[in-house]
Amino acid sequence: MSDRVFIFDTTLRDGEQSPGATMNLREKLRIARQLEAMGVDIIEAGFPAASEGDFCSVRSIAETVKQSQVAGLCRAMPADIDRAWDAIRAAAHPRIHTFIASSPVHMKHKLNKTPDEVLDMAMKAVRHASQYTTNIEFSAEDASRSDWEFLAKLTQSVIDCGATTVNIPDTVGYSQPDEFAELIRYLLKNVPNAHKAVFSVHCHNDLGLAVANTMAAIRAGARQAEVTLSGIGERAGNAALEEVVMNINTRPTIYQVTTGIDAEKLFPACRLLSHVIGQPIPPNKAITGANAFAHESGIHQDGVLKNRETYEIMTPESVGRAGTDMVLGKHSGRHAINQKLEELGYRLSAEDVTMVSDAVKRLADIKKTIYDEDVEAIVLEEIYRIPDKFRLMHLTTHSGTTGVPATAAVIMEVDGQERKLAQFGVGPVDATFNTIAEIVGVSPVLERFHISAISGGTDALGEVTVKIRDGKRTAVGRGADPDIIIASARAYINAMNRLAKKTEETTECTAP
Ligand code: KIV
Ligand code: ZN
């Protein structure tokens, strides 16, 4: 059996089904590039038949990504498969991923089909897909609650029809590690043509076991893991890519497998996702949380100072968290900055490197120490910010303890036109948001406001994420600045720009 585990990332498909994690086309492309740079084997770009927007983004990702395979999901129906193929055909390595449910409860109540009808649909779907490509994945949705004998028959049949990857999802996160491993072993033993396909697993986290089930399945012989960055996904999410990879890397004698992932890109990729979807990484999140490598108790600190291995099973550097090293300053040249950017997983054009380098110098004028996190914040702020309809030019606020309401005076550019206004609020952030909303002419509901310090010290960059809602449309925005009121204003305006962009995007792609 091969010792290589393929990493199939579905952040852009299952991950995007996570509440509040919708991404626009530019954001999806950014994530796709990061996944490719990290060494992900297969990027599931979306579900092309779901909507015109999905079709367009899958097609754009297929046109952009060169190294990784690009998969398009489709139901086991000819029209869905044709649509998926149209979206991915431009990819250097396209994969059709077709699925149908195989559990009694899904077949009876969702599909209203008998097992024989499902078997027939699955075989026809794979045959239909094989007119386009030999790279076909078949998923038996809700496999973990399916009858094992039926699952074995289904698996054998789709492999006979041309499926080269067979995915066994724990769709509702119901399985337990031993049981799930047993199922994989059973299939590998009882499906006569099992050696002709890669067995894959796709585990949901409803009982908090997505990673444990994935790891158990790998030990049992699965050789593809379907995962998402930070474990985002439908309901409680999917197995987290960074956790699966670091389990494999940290316990080589247990798993005895390798992946193609450059682990030093794990943290930058998860941070990028967090910025894009506006959901902060929880502090206690394994691998990437702020506390994952922090040692608080005296005994632990003492141990780590004497020898890191006392309480550290992996180093922060190994997952791309340089964290406490001072990296750049006022005198750093473009070359050093570019090297740092590459280290952090960003491949930028010469023009963009100059933009980052100028911003680093501006920040170095007001902040003594520049950390990796500061550089990342600058990249996200300067390079990846979507072209702005609304732009902040000047902001002053006044607040205090005198009982007088806080005031904000804002000068903004709206479609190139300068606008100014002053407003009151219960505090400086409220006054700033009221003023901006009035200038822009919308009054969205503020659903989330989160503020954190990006690096240590009182001169740290403050990072603000907001989520706003205007009717049915929602948008997240983020902003970073050493002044937290300015960071808040930037985040709010960023969200306003994204809200405006969402309306434009629905007409941007003219899908055939
Ligand atoms: O959870 C699931 O079963 C899925 C399939 C479509 C692979 O997402
Ligand atoms: Zn899923």
XYZ file of C-alpha atoms and ligand atoms in Angstrom:
521
model
C 0.000 0.000 0.000
C 1.266 3.484 -0.897
C 2.482 5.621 1.988
C 1.355 8.873 0.369
C -1.886 10.442 1.652
C -3.523 12.822 -0.802
C -4.875 16.004 0.730
C -8.196 17.021 -0.818
C -9.219 20.451 0.375
C -12.894 21.391 0.283
C -12.714 24.798 2.009
C -14.173 26.394 -1.114
C -17.072 23.937 -1.333
C -18.045 22.241 1.957
C -16.271 25.030 3.882
C -18.257 27.665 2.097
C -21.436 25.890 3.230
C -20.495 26.905 6.771
C -22.802 29.658 8.100
C -21.331 33.109 7.415
C -18.403 31.808 5.360
C -19.476 32.870 1.887
C -16.632 34.234 -0.192
C -16.578 36.339 -3.313
C -14.690 35.342 -6.447
C -11.494 37.269 -5.660
C -11.416 35.791 -2.185
C -11.897 32.252 -3.500
C -9.062 32.757 -5.964
C -6.811 33.986 -3.181
C -7.569 30.955 -1.051
C -7.111 28.635 -4.044
C -3.663 30.122 -4.771
C -2.673 29.705 -1.150
C -3.838 26.077 -1.135
C -1.871 25.426 -4.295
C 1.273 27.054 -2.852
C 0.859 24.900 0.258
C 0.914 21.699 -1.807
C -2.741 20.623 -1.603
C -3.216 17.752 -4.054
C -6.859 18.391 -4.947
C -8.798 21.636 -4.510
C -12.565 21.181 -4.559
C -13.538 24.518 -6.058
C -17.320 24.335 -5.719
C -20.571 22.844 -6.937
C -21.011 24.260 -10.465
C -24.666 23.247 -10.922
C -25.687 24.959 -7.682
C -25.781 28.493 -9.113
C -24.330 30.684 -11.821
C -22.009 32.257 -9.243
C -20.666 28.827 -8.257
C -20.131 27.893 -11.891
C -18.176 31.091 -12.512
C -15.949 30.750 -9.499
C -15.171 27.084 -10.232
C -14.301 28.018 -13.803
C -12.029 30.885 -12.712
C -10.248 28.663 -10.188
C -9.828 25.965 -12.861
C -8.263 28.539 -15.180
C -5.912 29.812 -12.452
C -4.610 26.764 -10.597
C -1.822 24.872 -12.367
C -0.261 22.426 -9.888
C -3.184 21.059 -7.863
C -6.059 19.074 -9.336
C -9.313 21.044 -9.426
C -12.494 19.148 -8.558
C -16.064 20.159 -9.310
C -18.824 18.505 -7.277
C -21.945 17.198 -8.990
C -24.913 14.985 -8.135
C -25.071 11.637 -9.917
C -27.113 13.141 -12.738
C -25.980 13.705 -16.332
C -26.914 17.415 -16.439
C -24.991 18.116 -13.212
C -21.966 16.220 -14.488
C -21.993 18.107 -17.808
C -22.168 21.402 -15.933
C -19.299 20.416 -13.640
C -17.182 19.391 -16.606
C -17.861 22.703 -18.381
C -16.626 24.520 -15.294
C -13.437 22.504 -14.749
C -12.413 21.484 -18.251
C -9.877 24.351 -18.479
C -7.978 23.067 -15.450
C -4.504 21.578 -15.868
C -5.723 18.566 -13.848
C -9.540 18.430 -13.695
C -11.452 15.981 -11.508
C -15.168 15.190 -11.615
C -16.532 14.448 -8.154
C -19.963 12.874 -8.330
C -22.035 11.671 -5.374
C -25.236 9.983 -4.338
C -26.485 8.938 -0.902
C -26.234 5.275 0.065
C -27.761 5.059 3.574
C -31.290 3.639 4.044
C -32.551 6.867 5.604
C -31.239 9.052 2.743
C -32.285 6.661 -0.034
C -35.823 6.321 1.308
C -36.623 9.801 2.608
C -34.410 12.111 0.588
C -34.083 10.361 -2.756
C -37.201 8.207 -2.663
C -35.208 5.478 -4.446
C -34.514 1.790 -3.857
C -30.923 0.610 -3.347
C -30.950 -0.890 -6.859
C -32.022 2.430 -8.359
C -29.252 4.218 -6.463
C -26.709 1.651 -7.656
C -27.887 2.152 -11.228
C -27.701 5.962 -10.977
C -24.206 5.803 -9.471
C -22.893 3.521 -12.238
C -24.491 5.589 -14.983
C -23.059 8.772 -13.462
C -19.508 7.422 -13.396
C -19.847 6.096 -16.965
C -21.190 9.469 -18.048
C -18.264 11.251 -16.393
C -15.758 8.893 -18.003
C -16.514 10.321 -21.454
C -14.779 13.501 -20.182
C -11.936 12.341 -17.956
C -10.368 9.354 -16.235
C -9.988 11.385 -13.040
C -13.326 10.546 -11.403
C -14.183 10.530 -7.738
C -17.351 8.899 -6.462
C -18.773 9.664 -2.999
C -21.340 7.517 -1.222
C -23.009 10.207 0.850
C -23.799 9.110 4.424
C -21.594 6.053 3.862
C -20.993 5.559 7.583
C -24.721 4.890 8.147
C -25.033 2.642 5.090
C -25.340 -1.112 4.997
C -21.752 -2.369 4.672
C -22.543 -5.058 2.109
C -24.454 -2.602 -0.060
C -21.629 -0.082 0.267
C -19.107 -2.707 -0.836
C -21.248 -3.606 -3.873
C -21.700 0.079 -4.761
C -17.986 0.746 -4.398
C -17.007 -2.241 -6.517
C -19.498 -1.226 -9.229
C -18.365 2.394 -9.506
C -14.715 1.308 -9.658
C -15.674 -1.075 -12.493
C -17.303 1.863 -14.269
C -14.156 3.993 -13.997
C -14.054 5.719 -10.597
C -10.427 6.168 -9.574
C -11.166 7.587 -6.110
C -13.917 6.304 -3.841
C -14.887 8.560 -0.986
C -16.465 7.240 2.217
C -18.012 10.217 4.000
C -19.136 10.334 7.600
C -21.645 12.921 6.419
C -23.393 13.526 9.723
C -20.370 13.073 11.995
C -21.888 9.996 13.620
C -19.049 7.494 13.456
C -16.577 6.625 16.186
C -12.895 6.151 15.317
C -12.695 2.365 15.866
C -15.934 1.760 14.005
C -14.948 4.001 11.097
C -11.515 2.359 10.785
C -13.265 -1.030 10.783
C -15.490 0.092 7.895
C -12.472 1.164 5.824
C -10.691 -2.134 6.547
C -13.863 -4.047 5.625
C -14.145 -2.255 2.276
C -10.471 -2.657 1.416
C -10.776 -6.376 2.139
C -14.186 -7.096 0.593
C -14.156 -4.975 -2.542
C -12.286 -7.167 -5.048
C -11.117 -4.253 -7.237
C -10.230 -1.972 -4.286
C -6.597 -1.830 -5.471
C -7.738 0.068 -8.594
C -8.920 3.119 -6.623
C -7.760 5.426 -3.873
C -9.970 5.165 -0.787
C -10.824 8.553 0.627
C -12.573 9.766 3.766
C -14.596 12.909 4.438
C -15.504 13.372 8.092
C -17.835 15.886 9.693
C -17.378 17.152 13.216
C -20.838 16.869 14.794
C -19.462 14.892 17.750
C -16.036 16.542 17.649
C -14.454 13.462 16.057
C -13.787 14.571 12.474
C -10.001 14.580 12.820
C -9.943 11.450 15.038
C -12.060 9.548 12.495
C -9.874 10.745 9.620
C -6.712 9.644 11.422
C -8.222 6.248 12.276
C -9.214 5.774 8.631
C -5.691 6.636 7.459
C -4.285 3.981 9.803
C -6.801 1.561 8.315
C -5.616 2.274 4.759
C -7.475 5.357 3.465
C -5.141 7.342 1.261
C -7.063 10.540 0.667
C -8.254 12.878 3.415
C -10.947 15.426 2.639
C -10.403 18.440 4.866
C -10.877 22.189 5.176
C -8.763 25.032 6.543
C -9.577 25.541 10.226
C -12.174 22.768 9.875
C -14.876 25.085 8.514
C -17.811 23.344 6.858
C -21.444 22.344 7.009
C -22.837 22.491 10.599
C -19.992 21.720 13.051
C -17.539 21.599 10.168
C -15.115 19.137 8.603
C -11.765 17.672 9.637
C -9.227 20.496 9.865
C -6.463 20.284 7.258
C -3.803 21.672 9.606
C -4.673 19.154 12.343
C -4.649 16.131 10.031
C -1.300 17.170 8.525
C 0.314 17.868 11.896
C -0.887 14.553 13.329
C 0.801 12.812 10.406
C 3.977 14.897 10.783
C 4.188 14.712 14.577
C 3.534 10.952 14.908
C 5.385 9.449 11.915
C 5.884 6.060 13.519
C 2.150 5.677 14.121
C 0.898 6.742 10.693
C 3.908 5.913 8.483
C 2.577 8.108 5.679
C 3.510 11.430 4.140
C 1.634 14.298 2.500
C 2.745 16.884 -0.041
C 1.886 19.756 2.314
C 4.441 22.412 3.214
C 3.496 22.654 6.905
C 5.103 26.075 7.288
C 2.288 27.462 5.164
C -0.442 26.149 7.485
C -0.682 29.143 9.789
C -0.581 31.819 7.046
C -3.292 29.925 5.135
C -5.600 29.661 8.165
C -5.048 33.313 8.983
C -5.847 34.281 5.412
C -9.096 32.309 5.610
C -9.937 33.936 8.923
C -9.467 37.379 7.362
C -11.486 36.486 4.305
C -14.512 35.139 6.174
C -14.151 37.570 9.071
C -14.140 34.841 11.699
C -11.275 35.033 14.170
C -9.369 31.826 14.954
C -10.450 30.734 18.472
C -7.535 31.191 20.923
C -7.593 27.525 21.959
C -7.729 26.165 18.384
C -5.144 23.400 17.904
C -2.115 24.378 15.773
C -3.255 27.908 14.873
C -4.941 29.421 17.967
C -3.200 32.262 19.805
C -2.733 30.000 22.854
C -1.621 26.891 20.986
C 2.037 27.580 21.789
C 1.612 29.878 24.802
C 2.835 28.602 28.134
C 1.077 30.309 30.991
C 1.808 28.390 34.166
C 5.130 28.920 35.936
C 5.970 25.229 35.896
C 5.372 25.019 32.157
C 7.348 28.188 31.437
C 10.232 26.927 33.501
C 10.188 23.589 31.699
C 10.050 25.175 28.237
C 12.934 27.512 29.086
C 15.036 24.534 30.147
C 14.047 22.430 27.174
C 11.213 23.200 24.732
C 10.386 19.520 24.377
C 9.099 19.377 27.959
C 5.789 20.902 26.889
C 6.074 21.396 23.120
C 5.392 18.479 20.793
C 5.970 20.610 17.698
C 7.562 23.993 17.184
C 5.589 27.117 16.236
C 8.036 27.569 13.340
C 7.097 24.164 11.906
C 3.558 25.406 11.218
C 4.646 28.834 10.010
C 4.325 30.803 13.226
C 7.527 32.747 13.581
C 5.611 34.664 16.263
C 8.051 36.395 18.499
C 10.971 37.077 16.176
C 11.549 40.664 15.224
C 11.644 40.486 11.492
C 11.684 43.803 9.748
C 12.298 47.440 10.469
C 12.766 50.837 8.950
C 15.928 49.888 7.153
C 14.756 46.629 5.639
C 15.107 46.660 1.883
C 12.724 45.344 -0.754
C 14.748 42.144 -0.980
C 14.379 41.352 2.716
C 10.691 42.180 2.559
C 10.154 39.962 -0.458
C 11.997 37.131 1.256
C 9.761 37.530 4.309
C 6.661 37.572 2.108
C 7.722 34.334 0.442
C 8.407 32.796 3.837
C 4.857 33.708 4.816
C 3.511 32.084 1.664
C 2.804 35.180 -0.454
C 3.991 35.367 -4.043
C 3.506 38.991 -5.034
C 4.316 41.006 -8.144
C 7.236 43.492 -8.009
C 4.734 46.342 -7.870
C 2.917 44.781 -4.907
C 6.202 44.129 -3.065
C 7.015 47.842 -3.413
C 3.597 48.714 -2.017
C 4.138 46.415 0.999
C 7.667 47.718 1.477
C 6.440 51.357 1.557
C 3.739 50.401 4.069
C 6.275 48.550 6.262
C 8.426 51.695 6.323
C 5.445 53.875 7.214
C 4.563 51.500 10.044
C 8.196 51.366 11.213
C 8.032 55.147 11.738
C 5.375 54.718 14.403
C 6.004 51.207 15.715
C 9.315 49.937 17.043
C 9.031 46.255 16.272
C 7.508 44.750 13.148
C 6.355 41.163 13.474
C 5.296 38.640 10.844
C 1.687 39.278 11.819
C 2.149 42.994 11.080
C 3.542 42.171 7.639
C 0.603 39.880 6.953
C -1.850 42.538 8.063
C -0.206 44.968 5.652
C -0.468 42.475 2.785
C -4.139 41.906 3.483
C -4.752 45.617 3.882
C -2.758 46.916 0.919
C -2.859 44.142 -1.648
C -5.902 42.016 -1.116
C -8.371 44.732 -0.229
C -11.028 44.830 -2.936
C -11.087 47.983 -5.086
C -12.868 50.515 -2.992
C -16.022 52.423 -3.836
C -15.800 54.050 -0.399
C -12.460 55.204 0.983
C -11.545 56.759 4.314
C -9.512 59.932 3.963
C -9.546 61.539 7.438
C -11.050 60.711 10.783
C -10.972 62.490 14.108
C -12.962 61.506 17.150
C -13.537 63.124 20.475
C -14.618 61.269 23.578
C -14.149 61.492 27.311
C -15.771 61.192 30.695
C -17.579 64.535 30.735
C -21.031 63.148 29.890
C -20.934 64.797 26.476
C -21.628 62.300 23.647
C -18.629 61.201 21.587
C -18.213 62.846 18.202
C -16.613 61.738 14.962
C -15.689 63.873 11.967
C -15.125 61.869 8.809
C -13.912 62.780 5.348
C -14.486 60.013 2.818
C -14.330 59.432 -0.886
C -17.476 57.965 -2.416
C -16.978 57.012 -6.079
C -14.140 59.525 -6.268
C -16.193 62.381 -4.723
C -15.161 63.863 -1.396
C -17.846 63.865 1.332
C -17.586 65.117 4.921
C -19.797 64.818 7.950
C -19.719 64.843 11.751
C -22.008 62.813 14.009
C -22.553 61.844 17.622
C -22.490 58.410 19.214
C -22.367 56.703 22.589
C -18.634 56.165 22.141
C -16.040 56.984 19.478
C -16.648 53.761 17.494
C -20.413 54.289 17.511
C -19.966 57.923 16.447
C -17.606 56.852 13.650
C -19.942 54.122 12.361
C -22.967 56.471 12.492
C -21.100 59.066 10.456
C -19.852 56.562 7.861
C -23.314 54.979 7.503
C -24.865 58.376 6.892
C -22.253 59.313 4.297
C -22.658 55.984 2.479
C -26.444 56.193 2.692
C -27.143 52.774 4.226
C -27.741 51.835 7.820
C -26.783 48.182 8.146
C -27.184 46.173 11.331
C -23.834 45.507 12.989
C -23.954 41.749 13.658
C -20.395 41.272 14.868
C -17.618 43.515 16.124
C -14.363 41.909 17.180
C -11.164 43.619 18.137
C -7.772 42.074 18.868
C -4.122 43.061 19.061
C -2.171 41.464 16.219
C 1.166 41.396 18.027
C 2.311 42.183 21.576
C 2.850 45.603 23.177
C 0.759 48.762 23.468
C 1.939 49.826 20.001
C 0.541 46.616 18.466
C -1.581 46.838 15.352
C -5.225 46.616 16.402
C -7.215 44.329 14.144
C -10.953 44.756 13.848
C -13.421 42.476 12.095
C -17.053 43.420 11.618
C -20.041 41.727 10.074
C -22.893 43.845 8.788
C -26.326 43.008 7.443
C -28.427 45.040 5.047
C -31.682 43.150 4.472
C -30.693 39.703 3.204
C -27.144 40.655 2.266
C -24.311 40.316 4.752
C -20.660 41.242 4.480
C -17.623 41.009 6.674
C -14.883 43.589 6.766
C -11.576 43.951 8.466
C -9.161 46.731 9.196
C -5.838 47.052 10.942
C -4.126 50.122 12.347
C -2.179 51.014 15.496
C -5.179 53.288 16.338
C -8.156 51.026 17.093
C -10.760 53.641 16.135
C -9.155 53.990 12.718
C -8.936 50.168 12.464
C -12.679 50.030 13.261
C -13.486 52.635 10.619
C -11.437 50.757 8.041
C -13.194 47.477 8.899
C -16.624 49.093 8.648
C -15.836 50.742 5.314
C -14.303 47.476 4.061
C -17.584 45.700 4.871
C -19.555 48.466 3.121
C -17.368 48.005 0.030
C -17.934 44.256 0.092
C -21.662 44.722 0.429
C -21.614 46.971 -2.639
C -19.312 44.512 -4.457
C -21.697 41.604 -3.796
C -24.419 43.256 -5.835
C -22.002 43.937 -8.701
C -20.629 40.372 -8.658
C -23.928 38.704 -9.436
C -23.726 40.250 -12.883
C -19.934 39.910 -13.288
C -19.707 36.387 -14.715
C -21.694 35.578 -17.800
C -21.881 31.824 -17.499
C -22.803 30.004 -20.720
O -20.556 15.336 3.713
C -20.689 14.764 2.608
O -21.123 13.622 2.493
C -20.305 15.533 1.420
C -20.283 14.782 0.133
C -20.948 15.521 -0.958
C -18.873 14.387 -0.195
O -19.966 16.681 1.520
Zn -19.409 17.156 3.643
